[in-house]
Coordinates of C-alpha atoms in Angstrom, one line a residue:
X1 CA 10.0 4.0 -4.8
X2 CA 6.3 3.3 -5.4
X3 CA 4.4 6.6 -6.9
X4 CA 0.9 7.3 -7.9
X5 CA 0.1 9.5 -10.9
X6 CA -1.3 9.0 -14.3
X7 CA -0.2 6.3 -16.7
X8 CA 1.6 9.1 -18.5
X9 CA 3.4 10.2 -15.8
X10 CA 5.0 6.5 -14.8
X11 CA 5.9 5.8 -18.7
X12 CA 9.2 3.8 -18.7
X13 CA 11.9 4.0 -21.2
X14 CA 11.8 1.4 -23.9
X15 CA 15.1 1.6 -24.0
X16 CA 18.1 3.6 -22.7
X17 CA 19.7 4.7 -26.0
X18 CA 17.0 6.6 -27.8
X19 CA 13.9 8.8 -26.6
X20 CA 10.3 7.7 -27.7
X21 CA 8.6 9.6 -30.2
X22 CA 5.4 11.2 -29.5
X23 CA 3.3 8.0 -31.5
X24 CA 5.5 5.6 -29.3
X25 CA 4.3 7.3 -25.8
X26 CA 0.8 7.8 -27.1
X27 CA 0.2 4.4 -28.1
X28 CA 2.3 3.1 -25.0
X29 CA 0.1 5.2 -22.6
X30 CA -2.9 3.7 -24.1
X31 CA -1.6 0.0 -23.8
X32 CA -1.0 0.8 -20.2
X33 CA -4.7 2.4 -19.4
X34 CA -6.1 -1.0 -21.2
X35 CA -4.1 -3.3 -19.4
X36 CA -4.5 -1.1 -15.9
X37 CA -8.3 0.2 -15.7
X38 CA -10.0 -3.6 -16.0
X39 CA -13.7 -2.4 -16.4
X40 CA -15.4 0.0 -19.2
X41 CA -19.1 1.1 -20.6
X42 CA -19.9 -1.3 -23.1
X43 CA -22.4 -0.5 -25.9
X44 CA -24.4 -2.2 -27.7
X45 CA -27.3 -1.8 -30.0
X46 CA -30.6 -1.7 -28.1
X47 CA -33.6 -4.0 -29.0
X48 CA -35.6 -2.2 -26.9
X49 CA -35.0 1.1 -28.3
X50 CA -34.1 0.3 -31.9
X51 CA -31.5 2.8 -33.4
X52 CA -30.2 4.2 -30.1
X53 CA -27.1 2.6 -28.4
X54 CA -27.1 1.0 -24.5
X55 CA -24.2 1.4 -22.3
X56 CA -23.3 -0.5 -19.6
X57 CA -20.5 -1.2 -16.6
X58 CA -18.7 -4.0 -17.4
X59 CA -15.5 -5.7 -16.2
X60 CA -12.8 -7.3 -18.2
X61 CA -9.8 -9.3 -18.5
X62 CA -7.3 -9.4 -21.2
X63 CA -6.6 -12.9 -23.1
X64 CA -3.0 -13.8 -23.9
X65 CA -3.6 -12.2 -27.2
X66 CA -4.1 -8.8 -25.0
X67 CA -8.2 -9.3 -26.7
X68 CA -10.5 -8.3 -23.7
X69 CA -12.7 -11.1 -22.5
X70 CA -16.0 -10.3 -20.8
X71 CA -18.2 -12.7 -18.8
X72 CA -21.7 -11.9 -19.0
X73 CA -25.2 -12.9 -18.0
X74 CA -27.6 -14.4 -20.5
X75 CA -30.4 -12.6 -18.8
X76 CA -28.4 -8.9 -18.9
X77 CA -29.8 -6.6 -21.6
X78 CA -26.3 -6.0 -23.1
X79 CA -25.8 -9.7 -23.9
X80 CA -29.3 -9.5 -25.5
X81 CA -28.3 -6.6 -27.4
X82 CA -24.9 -8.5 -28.7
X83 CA -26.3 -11.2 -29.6
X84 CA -28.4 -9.8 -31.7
X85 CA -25.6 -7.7 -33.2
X86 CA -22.3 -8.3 -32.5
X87 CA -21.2 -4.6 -33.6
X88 CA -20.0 -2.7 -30.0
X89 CA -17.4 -0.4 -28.6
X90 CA -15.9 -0.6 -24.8
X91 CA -15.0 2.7 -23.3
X92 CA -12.2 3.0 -20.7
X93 CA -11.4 6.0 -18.8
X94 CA -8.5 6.6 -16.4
X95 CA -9.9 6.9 -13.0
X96 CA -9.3 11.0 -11.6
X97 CA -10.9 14.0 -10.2
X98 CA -11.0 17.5 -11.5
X99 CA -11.6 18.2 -15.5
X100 CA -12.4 14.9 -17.1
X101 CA -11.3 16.3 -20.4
X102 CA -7.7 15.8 -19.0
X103 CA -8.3 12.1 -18.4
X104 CA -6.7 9.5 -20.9
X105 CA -9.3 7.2 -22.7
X106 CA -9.6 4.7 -24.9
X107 CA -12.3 3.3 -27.0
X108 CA -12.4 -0.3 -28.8
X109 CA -14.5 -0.8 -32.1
X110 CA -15.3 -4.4 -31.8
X111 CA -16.8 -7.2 -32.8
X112 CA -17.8 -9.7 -30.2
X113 CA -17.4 -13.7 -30.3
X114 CA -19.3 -15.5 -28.1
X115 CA -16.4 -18.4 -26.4
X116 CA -18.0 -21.5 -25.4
X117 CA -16.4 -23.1 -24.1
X118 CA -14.1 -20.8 -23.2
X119 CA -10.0 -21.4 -23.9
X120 CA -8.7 -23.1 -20.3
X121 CA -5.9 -20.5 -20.4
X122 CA -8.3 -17.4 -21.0
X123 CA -10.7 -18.7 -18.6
X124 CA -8.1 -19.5 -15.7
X125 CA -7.1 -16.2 -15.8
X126 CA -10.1 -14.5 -15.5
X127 CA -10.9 -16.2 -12.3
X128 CA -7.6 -15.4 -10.8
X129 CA -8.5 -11.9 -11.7
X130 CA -12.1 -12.0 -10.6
X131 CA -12.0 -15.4 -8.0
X132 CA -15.8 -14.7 -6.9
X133 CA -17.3 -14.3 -10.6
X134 CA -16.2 -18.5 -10.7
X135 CA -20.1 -19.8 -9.4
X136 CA -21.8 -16.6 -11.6
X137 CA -20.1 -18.9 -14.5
X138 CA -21.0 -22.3 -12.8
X139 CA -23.8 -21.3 -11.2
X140 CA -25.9 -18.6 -12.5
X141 CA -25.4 -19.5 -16.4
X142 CA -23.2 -16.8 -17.2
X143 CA -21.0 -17.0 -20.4
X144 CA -17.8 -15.7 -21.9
X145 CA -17.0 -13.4 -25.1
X146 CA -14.1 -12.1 -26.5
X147 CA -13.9 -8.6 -28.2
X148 CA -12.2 -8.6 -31.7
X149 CA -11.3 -5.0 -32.0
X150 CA -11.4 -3.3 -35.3
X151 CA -10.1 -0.1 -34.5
X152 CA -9.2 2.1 -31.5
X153 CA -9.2 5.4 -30.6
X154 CA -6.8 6.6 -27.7
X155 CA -7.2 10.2 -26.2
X156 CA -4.4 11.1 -24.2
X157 CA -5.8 14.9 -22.8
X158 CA -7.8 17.9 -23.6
X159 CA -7.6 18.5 -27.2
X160 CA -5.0 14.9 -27.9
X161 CA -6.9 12.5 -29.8
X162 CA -5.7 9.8 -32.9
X163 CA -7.1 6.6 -34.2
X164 CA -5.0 3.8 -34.2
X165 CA -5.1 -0.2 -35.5
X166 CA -5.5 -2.6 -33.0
X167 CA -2.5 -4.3 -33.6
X168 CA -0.7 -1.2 -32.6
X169 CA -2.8 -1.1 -29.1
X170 CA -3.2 -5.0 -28.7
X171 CA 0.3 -6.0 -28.1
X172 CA 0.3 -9.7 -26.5
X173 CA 2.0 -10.4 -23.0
X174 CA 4.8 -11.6 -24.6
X175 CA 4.5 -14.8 -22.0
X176 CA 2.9 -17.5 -22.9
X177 CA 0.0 -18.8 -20.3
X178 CA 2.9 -21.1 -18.7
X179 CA 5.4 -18.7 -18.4
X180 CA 3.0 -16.2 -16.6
X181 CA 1.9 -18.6 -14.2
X182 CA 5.4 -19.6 -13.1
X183 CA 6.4 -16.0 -12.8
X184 CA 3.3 -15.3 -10.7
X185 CA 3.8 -18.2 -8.6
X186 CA 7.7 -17.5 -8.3
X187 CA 7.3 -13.6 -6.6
X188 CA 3.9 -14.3 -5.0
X189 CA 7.0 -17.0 -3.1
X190 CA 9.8 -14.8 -2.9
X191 CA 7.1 -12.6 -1.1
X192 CA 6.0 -8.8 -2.0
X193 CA 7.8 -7.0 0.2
X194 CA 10.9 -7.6 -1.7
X195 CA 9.4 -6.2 -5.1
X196 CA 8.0 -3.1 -3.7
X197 CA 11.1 -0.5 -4.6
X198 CA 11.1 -2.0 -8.2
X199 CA 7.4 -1.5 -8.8
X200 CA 5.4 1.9 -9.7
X201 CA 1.6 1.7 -8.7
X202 CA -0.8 4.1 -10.5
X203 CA -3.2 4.7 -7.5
X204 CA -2.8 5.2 -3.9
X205 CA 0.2 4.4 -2.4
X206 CA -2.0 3.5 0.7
X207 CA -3.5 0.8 -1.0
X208 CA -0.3 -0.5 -3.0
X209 CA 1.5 -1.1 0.4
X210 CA -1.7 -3.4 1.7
X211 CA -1.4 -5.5 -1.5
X212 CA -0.3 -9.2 -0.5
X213 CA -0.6 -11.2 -3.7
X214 CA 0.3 -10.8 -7.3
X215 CA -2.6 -12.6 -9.9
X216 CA -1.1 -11.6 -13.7
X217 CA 2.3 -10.2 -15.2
X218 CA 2.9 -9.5 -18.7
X219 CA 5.6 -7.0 -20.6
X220 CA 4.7 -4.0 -18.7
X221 CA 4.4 -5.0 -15.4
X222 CA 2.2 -7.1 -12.8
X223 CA -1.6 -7.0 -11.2
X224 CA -1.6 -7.2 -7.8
X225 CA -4.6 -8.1 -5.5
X226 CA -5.7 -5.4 -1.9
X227 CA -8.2 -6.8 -0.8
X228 CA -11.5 -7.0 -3.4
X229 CA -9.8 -4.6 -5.4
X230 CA -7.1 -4.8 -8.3
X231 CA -3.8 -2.1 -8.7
X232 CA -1.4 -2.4 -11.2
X233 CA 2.3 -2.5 -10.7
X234 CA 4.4 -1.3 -13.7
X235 CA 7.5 -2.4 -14.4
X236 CA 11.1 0.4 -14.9
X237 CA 11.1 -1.1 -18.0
X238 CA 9.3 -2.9 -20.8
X239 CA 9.6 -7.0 -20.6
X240 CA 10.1 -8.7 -23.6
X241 CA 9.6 -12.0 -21.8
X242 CA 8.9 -13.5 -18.3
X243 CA 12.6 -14.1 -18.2
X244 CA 13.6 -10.2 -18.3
X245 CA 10.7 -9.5 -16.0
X246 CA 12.2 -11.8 -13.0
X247 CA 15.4 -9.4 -14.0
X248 CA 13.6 -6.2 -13.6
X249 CA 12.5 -7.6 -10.3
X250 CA 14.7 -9.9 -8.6
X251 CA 17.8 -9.1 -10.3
X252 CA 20.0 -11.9 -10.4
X253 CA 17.5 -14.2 -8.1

């Protein structure tokens, strides 16, 4: 059944012959809090206060490559900053109450590459992610980048904290841009009531029973759209392709 809890407390078994080692669940915890939280505090280097850095909300969306693309205004002081110096960092914190030194979080070193024009693949999914950012990009000038992350540094609790590469944090999809669509397209038609035992949600279960369409899949499980905001549905499992993630969820369908 759906369950709400931390990212740690929904981690699947990679597989059902061995147990994880600590590294494995560390570094799959903080695959899952990138892939599930969607929005961090940039920072950049502010021109307006040389020497000190400049944070800001921003939301994101992870490329094929699992690299986090950003779509930003030209007038915003942050893409100012960047452009200037392309040196920042992009802090994600799972979402909680209580002692915030018991929340997971994870923060990218990065360099960032301004994308114009933006891959069609990269792009496309952004917008089903975030349908009414569309006219800010059309519209209002804004403009795409793409972190290239250096290093990363996951801490999973009070106390738990280790650096890691990004290679070890940025694993791809494992779909290609095809494969994702057609494995969107194929459960948003089956319909979502028929995937809701096979799916864990990491927020309110409330909310996870009002979802009504699914907008990304990858490996570890699917996105799914309530309303203006974005859950995430993880699979029993990790996917090694779209083609074991219709398994996990359709069966033999």
């Amino acid at each position: 059944r759906m369950g709400t809890g931390s990212a740690d407390q929904l981690l699947p078994t990679l597989t059902k012959l061995r147990v994880m080692s600590e590294t494995e669940k560390i570094l799959l915890a903080a695959r899952r809090l990138l892939r599930q939280r969607l929005q961090g505090i940039l920072s950049t280097h502010s021109l307006a206060c040389p020497g000190f850095p400049f944070g800001s909300l921003v939301p994101y969306c992870l490329d094929h490559s699992a690299s986090p693309v950003l779509l930003l205004s030209h007038l915003a002081q942050h893409t100012k900053n960047l452009q200037a110096n392309p040196r920042v960092s992009l802090h994600i914190s799972e979402s909680g109450e209580g002692d915030a030194q018991t929340l997971q979080r994870l923060t990218l070193i990065a360099l960032v590459q301004a994308q114009d024009p933006i891959d069609s693949d990269a792009g496309a999914r952004y917008f089903r992610f975030f349908p009414q950012t569309r006219d800010y990009y059309e519209q209002l000038n804004f403009r795409f980048f793409r972190l290239e992350v250096q290093r990363c540094h996951f801490v999973g609790g009070f106390g738990a904290a280790r650096w890691f590469s990004p290679d070890r944090v940025h694993v791809s999809a494992g779909f290609s841009a095809a494969a994702e669509i057609e494995l969107v397209e194929r459960l948003n038609q089956v319909g979502f009531e028929r995937l809701r035992d096979r799916l864990r949600v990491s927020r309110d279960q409330r909310l996870a029973e009002e979802a009504t369409e699914i907008v990304g899949a990858d490996g570890l499980g699917v996105d799914l759209r309530c309303g203006d905001r974005l859950l995430r549905g993880w699979f029993p499992e990790e996917a090694a392709d779209a083609q074991r993630a219709t398994q996990l969820l359709l069966g033999g369908a």
